Amino acid sequence: MALGPRLDLRQSQSLVMTPQLQQAIKLLALSNLELETYIAEEIEKNPLLETGDLSAEAKSNDGDNGADLPPEPGSQGSDEILSSGPAEAESKLDMAGDADQFSNNSLSESDGALDGGLGLNGTGNSGSGALGGEAPDFENMLVAETTLAEHLMEQAGAILSGADLFIAQHLIDQIDECGYLQADLLEFAHRLGVQLDDVKRILAEVQNLEPVGVGARDLAECLALQAKEADRYDPAMARLIDNLDLLAKGALPQLKRICGVDDEDLMDMISEIRAYDPKPGCKIGGGDVQAVVPDIFIAERSGKWLIEINSATLPKVLVNRTYFTELKDGAQDKASKEWLNDCMADASWLVKALDQRQRTIIKVATEIVKQQENFFREGVAHLRPLTLKNVADKIEMHESTVSRVTSNKYLSCSRGTFELKYFFTSGIQSSTGGEAASAEAVKSHIKALIDNEDPKKILSDDKLVALLKDKGFDIARRTVAKYREALGLGSSVQRRRQKALEGKAA
């Protein structure tokens, strides 16, 4: 073969990440509030974008100048968001892998009715969003001050799991910035579908967290918790805390009779109470606690599930075609015309991308409700194992698309507000060949077995495996040990030694 320079012609296909496609992919991962934050920037950049009612857009379309408009990108339908201009050769938003490798899947509108009698209704209105040149300031998010809820959840996660952690999480969500629980326990238990005794037991665990006094339902309980921590909660102190109204009035003689103490002891008790913090939650976090705003609403009507995007946080983005016509008539040079056409293409792309984002969210939420229907009807004990791949296969999309859709998004239903990621849990195969169980359910069974074990017959990991198999869980010994350690429970030797010491102390 001769060595020398030569020219070769080759044909190849590649998928390039254009700015429009990058914007559309980022839109999937943003929550409704993040979209609302960026809309002002996008409107400021593009004079053809505006917020308003859909009726205004319809009126503008009926004008005489409509014939002068160029074809709108993606005019074949909301499922075909790729169109003329720079986005002509691009794929739909269902992307996998990194910026160099992607796989395409078609996007279809959510079905109106699912198998099993699930009727699901979504909105097809375009949301709003503005993805400017800058991405969210994640660096500032990382250094943001820890909130009281985050501080309490870190502690609760170390000592609780499964259904107990589920209850604790929702109790913590009801604690205000001062550290007080703003919830009626009976109503709370009914809403979550759990026993009132379980709620009271978990509340006692939450009240043991730092800072001392958090989780109290009133000032008296808050001070009592701090007195117990300081080992000063004797009968006299308890009576004093129960009569804080008399202390506020300065009725010291009456308090002395009620508490059965002299002047010196009463002054000492009052000084002790004054040293306590009436607002323990203010020690953690310096700013206001932001409430979670759900992105999706789930409701049951006549045996069917209705799914709706939270349009209250999504101002509608419209393309002002009348203004486009006015600018087009005034444009004289080539550069101005090109800039105006680019603005029109970008505006149309954004509207179509937002429309597809809403449809994709509805489709994913629809499948989650279908897979976890027992959870919405019966409660957390009926949460099924579910992976991103399971949902992706059902809706014929890529796993990475489902991951983006479920990031930073919350679902509101009759049982509370949950992050979409909450519904994805690992599973343990059933020993009887039945349906797999959630790993969190297995952990709760392990904790229950250990809590109820006989001090004279401590259960080994092998014994726990046998007992769990009787309950229908096919689990290995090393997995039992891993779950037990994750729950903060010692080995059989450690537990035997600990209970022996507790017996001697008693």
Short mmCIF file of C-alpha atoms in Angstrom, two decimals:
data_model
loop_
_atom_site.label_atom_id
_atom_site.label_comp_id
_atom_site.label_asym_id
_atom_site.label_seq_id
_atom_site.Cartn_x
_atom_site.Cartn_y
_atom_site.Cartn_z
CA MET A 1 0.00 0.00 0.00
CA ALA A 2 1.42 3.36 -0.99
CA LEU A 3 1.91 5.98 1.72
CA GLY A 4 0.72 9.46 0.94
CA PRO A 5 -1.99 12.06 1.54
CA ARG A 6 -5.48 11.41 0.20
CA LEU A 7 -9.07 12.64 0.57
CA ASP A 8 -11.89 10.38 1.81
CA LEU A 9 -15.61 11.12 1.89
CA ARG A 10 -17.66 9.47 4.64
CA GLN A 11 -21.24 9.72 5.80
CA SER A 12 -22.14 9.53 9.48
CA GLN A 13 -25.04 10.40 11.75
CA SER A 14 -24.73 12.05 15.15
CA LEU A 15 -27.05 13.64 17.66
CA VAL A 16 -25.86 17.05 18.78
CA MET A 17 -27.01 18.81 21.93
CA THR A 18 -28.24 22.15 20.67
CA PRO A 19 -29.07 24.94 23.16
CA GLN A 20 -32.79 24.32 22.59
CA LEU A 21 -32.48 20.63 23.39
CA GLN A 22 -30.41 21.35 26.49
CA GLN A 23 -33.09 23.77 27.61
CA ALA A 24 -35.86 21.22 27.08
CA ILE A 25 -34.03 18.53 29.05
CA LYS A 26 -33.42 20.93 31.95
CA LEU A 27 -37.11 21.82 31.99
CA LEU A 28 -37.95 18.21 32.87
CA ALA A 29 -35.87 18.34 36.05
CA LEU A 30 -37.16 21.72 37.28
CA SER A 31 -40.04 22.01 39.73
CA ASN A 32 -42.99 24.33 39.16
CA LEU A 33 -41.56 26.99 41.47
CA GLU A 34 -38.19 26.87 39.72
CA LEU A 35 -39.94 27.39 36.40
CA GLU A 36 -41.81 30.35 37.85
CA THR A 37 -38.51 31.83 39.01
CA TYR A 38 -37.00 31.76 35.54
CA ILE A 39 -39.97 33.04 33.55
CA ALA A 40 -39.15 36.71 34.16
CA GLU A 41 -35.65 36.24 32.76
CA GLU A 42 -36.92 34.51 29.62
CA ILE A 43 -39.55 37.17 28.99
CA GLU A 44 -36.93 39.86 29.44
CA LYS A 45 -34.72 38.19 26.84
CA ASN A 46 -37.43 37.53 24.26
CA PRO A 47 -39.85 40.36 23.38
CA LEU A 48 -42.26 37.92 21.72
CA LEU A 49 -42.98 36.05 24.96
CA GLU A 50 -45.59 37.15 27.45
CA THR A 51 -47.83 35.75 30.17
CA GLY A 52 -51.60 35.89 30.00
CA ASP A 53 -54.79 34.04 29.16
CA LEU A 54 -55.02 31.55 26.34
CA SER A 55 -58.00 33.49 25.01
CA ALA A 56 -55.72 36.40 24.18
CA GLU A 57 -53.59 34.15 22.02
CA ALA A 58 -56.68 32.85 20.24
CA LYS A 59 -57.81 36.38 19.45
CA SER A 60 -54.42 37.29 18.08
CA ASN A 61 -54.51 34.23 15.82
CA ASP A 62 -57.78 35.44 14.26
CA GLY A 63 -56.29 38.71 13.06
CA ASP A 64 -55.74 39.68 9.43
CA ASN A 65 -51.99 39.56 9.85
CA GLY A 66 -51.95 35.87 10.55
CA ALA A 67 -51.14 35.02 6.94
CA ASP A 68 -47.83 36.88 7.17
CA LEU A 69 -46.52 34.64 9.95
CA PRO A 70 -43.96 31.93 9.29
CA PRO A 71 -44.87 28.32 10.01
CA GLU A 72 -44.84 27.70 13.76
CA PRO A 73 -42.23 25.15 14.88
CA GLY A 74 -43.77 21.89 15.90
CA SER A 75 -47.07 22.67 14.20
CA GLN A 76 -47.71 18.97 13.58
CA GLY A 77 -48.71 18.52 17.22
CA SER A 78 -47.44 18.74 20.75
CA ASP A 79 -45.84 15.32 20.44
CA GLU A 80 -43.71 16.58 17.56
CA ILE A 81 -41.81 19.44 19.12
CA LEU A 82 -39.05 19.35 16.56
CA SER A 83 -39.53 21.58 13.62
CA SER A 84 -37.97 24.03 11.21
CA GLY A 85 -34.95 26.12 11.97
CA PRO A 86 -32.06 24.99 14.17
CA ALA A 87 -34.21 22.36 15.87
CA GLU A 88 -35.17 20.58 12.69
CA ALA A 89 -32.95 17.50 13.13
CA GLU A 90 -33.35 17.14 16.87
CA SER A 91 -35.03 14.32 18.72
CA LYS A 92 -37.75 14.38 21.31
CA LEU A 93 -36.93 14.92 24.96
CA ASP A 94 -36.71 11.28 26.00
CA MET A 95 -32.95 11.13 26.29
CA ALA A 96 -30.57 8.63 27.86
CA GLY A 97 -26.92 8.82 28.81
CA ASP A 98 -24.70 11.85 28.59
CA ALA A 99 -24.36 14.61 26.03
CA ASP A 100 -22.87 12.28 23.45
CA GLN A 101 -25.29 9.35 23.50
CA PHE A 102 -29.06 9.49 23.50
CA SER A 103 -31.91 7.16 22.62
CA ASN A 104 -35.23 8.33 21.22
CA ASN A 105 -38.70 7.35 22.34
CA SER A 106 -42.00 8.76 21.24
CA LEU A 107 -44.13 10.71 23.67
CA SER A 108 -47.84 10.12 23.79
CA GLU A 109 -50.57 11.79 25.77
CA SER A 110 -51.69 10.16 29.03
CA ASP A 111 -54.53 7.73 28.65
CA GLY A 112 -57.89 8.85 29.92
CA ALA A 113 -58.60 5.51 31.57
CA LEU A 114 -56.31 2.76 32.73
CA ASP A 115 -56.85 -0.92 33.31
CA GLY A 116 -58.46 -1.72 36.61
CA GLY A 117 -60.84 1.22 36.56
CA LEU A 118 -58.25 4.00 36.98
CA GLY A 119 -59.55 7.11 35.31
CA LEU A 120 -56.74 9.66 35.05
CA ASN A 121 -57.25 13.21 33.95
CA GLY A 122 -54.43 15.62 33.19
CA THR A 123 -54.19 19.08 31.84
CA GLY A 124 -52.52 19.80 28.55
CA ASN A 125 -52.04 23.54 29.14
CA SER A 126 -48.55 24.75 28.65
CA GLY A 127 -46.76 25.68 31.82
CA SER A 128 -44.40 28.53 32.16
CA GLY A 129 -40.71 28.57 32.43
CA ALA A 130 -37.73 30.61 31.60
CA LEU A 131 -34.41 29.01 31.24
CA GLY A 132 -31.98 31.82 30.84
CA GLY A 133 -28.31 31.56 30.10
CA GLU A 134 -27.53 30.73 33.72
CA ALA A 135 -28.33 27.50 35.53
CA PRO A 136 -29.71 27.46 39.08
CA ASP A 137 -27.13 28.53 41.63
CA PHE A 138 -26.51 25.09 43.10
CA GLU A 139 -23.41 26.30 44.91
CA ASN A 140 -25.48 28.66 47.04
CA MET A 141 -27.92 25.84 47.71
CA LEU A 142 -25.12 23.67 49.07
CA VAL A 143 -24.00 26.27 51.57
CA ALA A 144 -27.53 27.23 52.60
CA GLU A 145 -28.28 27.04 56.29
CA THR A 146 -29.82 23.81 57.53
CA THR A 147 -33.49 24.18 58.37
CA LEU A 148 -35.11 22.82 61.51
CA ALA A 149 -36.96 20.15 59.53
CA GLU A 150 -33.74 18.95 57.89
CA HIS A 151 -31.96 18.93 61.25
CA LEU A 152 -34.70 16.82 62.83
CA MET A 153 -34.95 14.44 59.86
CA GLU A 154 -31.21 13.73 60.03
CA GLN A 155 -31.62 12.62 63.64
CA ALA A 156 -34.86 10.73 63.02
CA GLY A 157 -33.33 8.83 60.10
CA ALA A 158 -30.61 7.49 62.40
CA ILE A 159 -33.01 5.93 64.92
CA LEU A 160 -36.19 5.22 62.92
CA SER A 161 -37.07 3.43 59.70
CA GLY A 162 -39.98 2.09 57.72
CA ALA A 163 -43.44 3.12 58.87
CA ASP A 164 -42.02 4.79 62.01
CA LEU A 165 -39.82 7.07 59.91
CA PHE A 166 -42.80 7.78 57.64
CA ILE A 167 -44.87 8.99 60.62
CA ALA A 168 -41.92 10.95 62.04
CA GLN A 169 -41.37 12.71 58.73
CA HIS A 170 -44.96 13.94 58.61
CA LEU A 171 -44.89 14.97 62.27
CA ILE A 172 -41.74 16.99 61.61
CA ASP A 173 -43.46 18.63 58.63
CA GLN A 174 -46.11 19.92 61.08
CA ILE A 175 -43.52 21.54 63.41
CA ASP A 176 -43.27 25.31 62.98
CA GLU A 177 -40.11 27.42 63.06
CA CYS A 178 -40.38 27.84 66.85
CA GLY A 179 -40.38 24.07 67.38
CA TYR A 180 -44.06 23.53 68.24
CA LEU A 181 -46.21 20.81 66.73
CA GLN A 182 -49.19 22.32 64.91
CA ALA A 183 -51.37 19.25 64.41
CA ASP A 184 -54.21 17.39 66.09
CA LEU A 185 -52.94 13.85 66.69
CA LEU A 186 -56.27 12.12 66.13
CA GLU A 187 -56.88 13.87 62.82
CA PHE A 188 -53.25 13.34 61.87
CA ALA A 189 -53.49 9.57 62.51
CA HIS A 190 -56.72 9.33 60.50
CA ARG A 191 -55.22 11.17 57.55
CA LEU A 192 -52.16 8.93 57.41
CA GLY A 193 -54.16 5.76 58.03
CA VAL A 194 -52.16 4.73 61.11
CA GLN A 195 -53.00 4.01 64.75
CA LEU A 196 -53.16 6.88 67.24
CA ASP A 197 -50.95 4.94 69.67
CA ASP A 198 -48.27 4.70 66.97
CA VAL A 199 -48.43 8.46 66.39
CA LYS A 200 -48.06 9.14 70.14
CA ARG A 201 -45.14 6.73 70.36
CA ILE A 202 -43.31 8.33 67.43
CA LEU A 203 -44.06 11.81 68.79
CA ALA A 204 -42.26 10.81 72.00
CA GLU A 205 -39.26 9.83 69.85
CA VAL A 206 -39.37 13.17 68.03
CA GLN A 207 -39.53 15.05 71.33
CA ASN A 208 -36.28 13.34 72.34
CA LEU A 209 -34.44 14.94 69.43
CA GLU A 210 -32.26 18.03 69.61
CA PRO A 211 -32.93 20.85 70.37
CA VAL A 212 -34.57 19.88 73.64
CA GLY A 213 -38.24 20.90 73.78
CA VAL A 214 -38.94 20.56 70.08
CA GLY A 215 -42.19 18.82 69.12
CA ALA A 216 -44.15 20.18 72.09
CA ARG A 217 -47.78 21.11 71.56
CA ASP A 218 -47.81 24.05 73.97
CA LEU A 219 -45.48 26.06 76.21
CA ALA A 220 -46.10 23.90 79.27
CA GLU A 221 -45.10 20.73 77.43
CA CYS A 222 -42.04 22.46 75.98
CA LEU A 223 -40.83 23.52 79.42
CA ALA A 224 -41.64 20.08 80.85
CA LEU A 225 -39.47 18.41 78.19
CA GLN A 226 -36.54 20.68 79.05
CA ALA A 227 -37.05 20.08 82.78
CA LYS A 228 -36.98 16.32 82.22
CA GLU A 229 -33.77 16.64 80.23
CA ALA A 230 -32.21 18.62 83.08
CA ASP A 231 -33.48 16.03 85.61
CA ARG A 232 -35.50 18.70 87.43
CA TYR A 233 -38.99 17.45 86.64
CA ASP A 234 -40.09 16.51 90.14
CA PRO A 235 -43.72 16.73 91.38
CA ALA A 236 -43.26 20.31 92.58
CA MET A 237 -41.83 21.42 89.23
CA ALA A 238 -44.63 19.59 87.40
CA ARG A 239 -47.29 21.47 89.38
CA LEU A 240 -45.52 24.77 88.74
CA ILE A 241 -45.41 24.14 84.98
CA ASP A 242 -49.09 23.14 85.03
CA ASN A 243 -49.94 26.54 86.54
CA LEU A 244 -48.01 28.92 84.34
CA ASP A 245 -51.03 31.24 84.23
CA LEU A 246 -50.67 31.86 87.98
CA LEU A 247 -46.94 32.47 87.51
CA ALA A 248 -47.72 35.06 84.82
CA LYS A 249 -50.09 36.80 87.24
CA GLY A 250 -47.46 36.79 89.99
CA ALA A 251 -49.62 34.75 92.38
CA LEU A 252 -46.62 33.46 94.34
CA PRO A 253 -48.44 32.64 97.62
CA GLN A 254 -50.95 30.51 95.75
CA LEU A 255 -48.15 28.76 93.85
CA LYS A 256 -46.35 27.97 97.10
CA ARG A 257 -49.44 26.22 98.42
CA ILE A 258 -50.00 24.30 95.18
CA CYS A 259 -46.38 23.19 94.86
CA GLY A 260 -45.87 22.58 98.59
CA VAL A 261 -42.56 24.48 98.76
CA ASP A 262 -41.14 27.45 100.64
CA ASP A 263 -40.05 30.82 99.26
CA GLU A 264 -36.47 29.73 98.56
CA ASP A 265 -37.45 26.59 96.65
CA LEU A 266 -40.09 28.48 94.66
CA MET A 267 -37.60 31.16 93.61
CA ASP A 268 -35.14 28.45 92.62
CA MET A 269 -37.78 26.71 90.48
CA ILE A 270 -38.80 29.98 88.83
CA SER A 271 -35.15 30.75 88.02
CA GLU A 272 -34.82 27.29 86.50
CA ILE A 273 -37.85 27.83 84.25
CA ARG A 274 -36.59 31.23 83.15
CA ALA A 275 -33.39 29.57 81.94
CA TYR A 276 -35.35 27.33 79.57
CA ASP A 277 -35.92 28.28 75.94
CA PRO A 278 -39.61 28.87 75.12
CA LYS A 279 -38.81 28.71 71.37
CA PRO A 280 -36.26 25.90 70.95
CA GLY A 281 -36.77 25.63 67.21
CA CYS A 282 -35.35 29.11 66.62
CA LYS A 283 -31.89 27.79 67.46
CA ILE A 284 -31.78 25.93 64.14
CA GLY A 285 -32.00 27.81 60.84
CA GLY A 286 -32.08 31.55 60.52
CA GLY A 287 -34.74 32.03 57.86
CA ASP A 288 -38.37 31.23 57.39
CA VAL A 289 -39.28 27.64 56.64
CA GLN A 290 -40.59 27.40 53.10
CA ALA A 291 -43.62 25.20 52.69
CA VAL A 292 -43.48 22.53 50.01
CA VAL A 293 -45.73 23.41 47.09
CA PRO A 294 -46.99 20.29 45.29
CA ASP A 295 -46.50 20.00 41.54
CA ILE A 296 -49.21 17.36 41.08
CA PHE A 297 -52.61 16.82 42.68
CA ILE A 298 -54.12 13.34 43.08
CA ALA A 299 -57.78 12.88 43.99
CA GLU A 300 -60.26 10.02 43.85
CA ARG A 301 -63.66 10.63 42.32
CA SER A 302 -66.24 7.85 41.92
CA GLY A 303 -63.63 5.13 42.20
CA LYS A 304 -61.31 6.75 39.64
CA TRP A 305 -58.08 8.65 40.19
CA LEU A 306 -57.78 12.18 38.83
CA ILE A 307 -54.32 13.60 38.19
CA GLU A 308 -53.79 17.30 37.60
CA ILE A 309 -50.78 19.60 37.28
CA ASN A 310 -50.72 22.44 39.81
CA SER A 311 -51.46 25.24 37.36
CA ALA A 312 -51.52 27.85 40.14
CA THR A 313 -47.71 27.96 40.08
CA LEU A 314 -47.49 27.87 36.28
CA PRO A 315 -48.25 31.18 34.56
CA LYS A 316 -49.12 30.52 30.92
CA VAL A 317 -46.46 31.41 28.36
CA LEU A 318 -47.81 32.87 25.13
CA VAL A 319 -46.26 33.99 21.87
CA ASN A 320 -47.35 37.50 20.90
CA ARG A 321 -47.84 37.07 17.16
CA THR A 322 -49.38 40.53 16.71
CA TYR A 323 -46.22 42.14 18.04
CA PHE A 324 -44.18 39.85 15.80
CA THR A 325 -46.03 41.15 12.75
CA GLU A 326 -45.47 44.77 13.78
CA LEU A 327 -41.76 44.19 14.26
CA LYS A 328 -41.50 42.28 11.00
CA ASP A 329 -43.02 45.15 9.03
CA GLY A 330 -40.51 47.53 10.56
CA ALA A 331 -37.43 45.38 10.03
CA GLN A 332 -35.34 46.66 7.11
CA ASP A 333 -31.90 45.05 7.30
CA LYS A 334 -31.08 41.35 7.13
CA ALA A 335 -29.64 41.17 10.67
CA SER A 336 -32.86 42.51 12.21
CA LYS A 337 -34.97 40.01 10.30
CA GLU A 338 -32.73 37.13 11.35
CA TRP A 339 -32.86 38.23 15.00
CA LEU A 340 -36.65 38.46 14.87
CA ASN A 341 -36.98 35.01 13.30
CA ASP A 342 -34.67 33.58 15.95
CA CYS A 343 -36.82 35.09 18.69
CA MET A 344 -39.93 33.56 17.12
CA ALA A 345 -38.28 30.14 16.82
CA ASP A 346 -37.03 30.25 20.42
CA ALA A 347 -40.42 31.35 21.75
CA SER A 348 -42.26 28.63 19.86
CA TRP A 349 -39.74 26.02 20.97
CA LEU A 350 -40.15 27.01 24.62
CA VAL A 351 -43.95 26.77 24.44
CA LYS A 352 -43.78 23.35 22.82
CA ALA A 353 -41.13 22.12 25.26
CA LEU A 354 -43.27 23.21 28.20
CA ASP A 355 -46.27 21.45 26.71
CA GLN A 356 -44.33 18.23 26.36
CA ARG A 357 -42.95 18.61 29.90
CA GLN A 358 -46.49 18.70 31.27
CA ARG A 359 -47.52 15.66 29.26
CA THR A 360 -44.47 13.72 30.39
CA ILE A 361 -45.10 14.54 34.06
CA ILE A 362 -48.73 13.45 33.74
CA LYS A 363 -47.69 10.21 32.04
CA VAL A 364 -45.15 9.34 34.77
CA ALA A 365 -47.55 10.28 37.58
CA THR A 366 -50.25 8.18 35.96
CA GLU A 367 -48.07 5.08 36.03
CA ILE A 368 -46.95 5.72 39.63
CA VAL A 369 -50.57 5.93 40.78
CA LYS A 370 -51.39 2.76 38.87
CA GLN A 371 -48.43 0.88 40.41
CA GLN A 372 -48.96 2.21 43.96
CA GLU A 373 -52.76 2.28 44.04
CA ASN A 374 -52.83 0.24 47.26
CA PHE A 375 -50.72 2.89 48.98
CA PHE A 376 -53.17 5.64 48.09
CA ARG A 377 -56.11 3.53 49.25
CA GLU A 378 -54.69 1.64 52.27
CA GLY A 379 -51.60 3.49 53.52
CA VAL A 380 -47.83 3.14 53.80
CA ALA A 381 -47.95 -0.53 54.80
CA HIS A 382 -49.07 -1.35 51.26
CA LEU A 383 -46.25 0.49 49.46
CA ARG A 384 -44.93 -1.80 46.71
CA PRO A 385 -41.33 -2.14 45.49
CA LEU A 386 -40.89 0.02 42.41
CA THR A 387 -37.93 1.09 40.29
CA LEU A 388 -37.44 3.77 37.67
CA LYS A 389 -36.98 1.07 35.06
CA ASN A 390 -40.39 -0.45 35.86
CA VAL A 391 -42.11 2.86 35.16
CA ALA A 392 -39.92 3.60 32.13
CA ASP A 393 -40.75 0.26 30.53
CA LYS A 394 -44.48 0.74 31.08
CA ILE A 395 -44.63 4.20 29.53
CA GLU A 396 -42.05 3.35 26.82
CA MET A 397 -39.53 5.97 27.81
CA HIS A 398 -35.96 5.85 28.99
CA GLU A 399 -35.08 5.46 32.66
CA SER A 400 -33.15 8.75 32.67
CA THR A 401 -36.27 10.62 31.52
CA VAL A 402 -38.28 9.22 34.43
CA SER A 403 -35.45 10.17 36.78
CA ARG A 404 -35.52 13.79 35.55
CA VAL A 405 -39.31 13.98 35.79
CA THR A 406 -39.36 12.71 39.39
CA SER A 407 -36.59 15.04 40.61
CA ASN A 408 -37.64 17.95 42.83
CA LYS A 409 -41.33 17.28 42.28
CA TYR A 410 -43.99 16.68 44.90
CA LEU A 411 -47.35 14.94 44.78
CA SER A 412 -50.29 15.93 46.97
CA CYS A 413 -53.00 13.41 47.86
CA SER A 414 -55.39 12.73 50.72
CA ARG A 415 -52.55 11.13 52.74
CA GLY A 416 -50.24 14.12 52.50
CA THR A 417 -47.52 15.52 50.27
CA PHE A 418 -44.80 13.20 49.03
CA GLU A 419 -41.77 13.58 46.81
CA LEU A 420 -42.16 11.48 43.66
CA LYS A 421 -38.90 9.69 44.50
CA TYR A 422 -40.57 8.37 47.66
CA PHE A 423 -42.59 5.86 45.65
CA PHE A 424 -39.48 4.13 44.30
CA THR A 425 -38.19 1.52 46.78
CA SER A 426 -36.23 -1.71 46.51
CA GLY A 427 -37.95 -5.06 47.10
CA ILE A 428 -37.44 -8.43 48.76
CA GLN A 429 -38.66 -11.56 46.98
CA SER A 430 -41.39 -13.57 48.66
CA SER A 431 -40.49 -17.06 49.87
CA THR A 432 -43.93 -18.30 48.81
CA GLY A 433 -43.58 -17.07 45.25
CA GLY A 434 -45.96 -14.17 45.79
CA GLU A 435 -45.46 -10.47 45.24
CA ALA A 436 -42.19 -8.93 46.45
CA ALA A 437 -42.21 -6.77 49.57
CA SER A 438 -40.67 -3.34 50.09
CA ALA A 439 -37.30 -3.25 51.83
CA GLU A 440 -38.73 -0.73 54.29
CA ALA A 441 -41.45 -3.21 55.22
CA VAL A 442 -38.82 -5.88 55.89
CA LYS A 443 -36.88 -3.50 58.14
CA SER A 444 -40.00 -2.76 60.15
CA HIS A 445 -40.59 -6.50 60.66
CA ILE A 446 -36.99 -6.97 61.86
CA LYS A 447 -37.37 -4.13 64.34
CA ALA A 448 -40.67 -5.52 65.61
CA LEU A 449 -39.16 -8.98 66.15
CA ILE A 450 -36.19 -7.60 68.07
CA ASP A 451 -38.32 -5.23 70.15
CA ASN A 452 -40.57 -8.11 71.22
CA GLU A 453 -37.85 -10.73 71.82
CA ASP A 454 -37.57 -12.47 75.18
CA PRO A 455 -34.58 -11.12 77.20
CA LYS A 456 -33.73 -14.71 78.04
CA LYS A 457 -33.97 -15.84 74.39
CA ILE A 458 -32.21 -13.26 72.26
CA LEU A 459 -32.80 -13.82 68.56
CA SER A 460 -29.74 -14.47 66.42
CA ASP A 461 -29.54 -13.37 62.78
CA ASP A 462 -30.15 -16.97 61.69
CA LYS A 463 -33.28 -17.10 63.85
CA LEU A 464 -34.45 -13.79 62.38
CA VAL A 465 -34.01 -15.26 58.88
CA ALA A 466 -36.21 -18.23 59.85
CA LEU A 467 -38.90 -16.02 61.40
CA LEU A 468 -38.93 -13.71 58.39
CA LYS A 469 -39.23 -16.69 56.07
CA ASP A 470 -42.31 -17.79 58.01
CA LYS A 471 -43.74 -14.33 57.30
CA GLY A 472 -43.07 -14.80 53.59
CA PHE A 473 -39.77 -12.89 53.20
CA ASP A 474 -36.97 -14.70 51.36
CA ILE A 475 -33.94 -12.89 52.74
CA ALA A 476 -30.31 -13.85 53.31
CA ARG A 477 -28.56 -13.70 56.67
CA ARG A 478 -26.11 -11.01 55.51
CA THR A 479 -29.07 -8.87 54.38
CA VAL A 480 -30.69 -9.25 57.80
CA ALA A 481 -27.44 -8.13 59.42
CA LYS A 482 -27.21 -5.15 57.07
CA TYR A 483 -30.79 -4.07 57.77
CA ARG A 484 -30.33 -4.60 61.51
CA GLU A 485 -27.22 -2.40 61.54
CA ALA A 486 -29.02 0.24 59.47
CA LEU A 487 -31.71 0.31 62.17
CA GLY A 488 -29.05 0.92 64.82
CA LEU A 489 -29.68 -2.47 66.50
CA GLY A 490 -26.75 -4.44 67.89
CA SER A 491 -25.90 -8.08 67.35
CA SER A 492 -27.40 -10.83 69.52
CA VAL A 493 -24.35 -10.76 71.82
CA GLN A 494 -24.56 -7.00 72.24
CA ARG A 495 -28.30 -7.08 72.88
CA ARG A 496 -27.95 -9.92 75.42
CA ARG A 497 -25.31 -7.95 77.33
CA GLN A 498 -27.37 -4.75 77.19
CA LYS A 499 -30.55 -6.40 78.47
CA ALA A 500 -28.61 -8.12 81.23
CA LEU A 501 -27.36 -4.73 82.41
CA GLU A 502 -30.86 -3.30 82.19
CA GLY A 503 -32.14 -6.20 84.31
CA LYS A 504 -29.54 -5.54 87.00
CA ALA A 505 -30.33 -1.82 87.01
CA ALA A 506 -34.03 -2.56 87.43
#
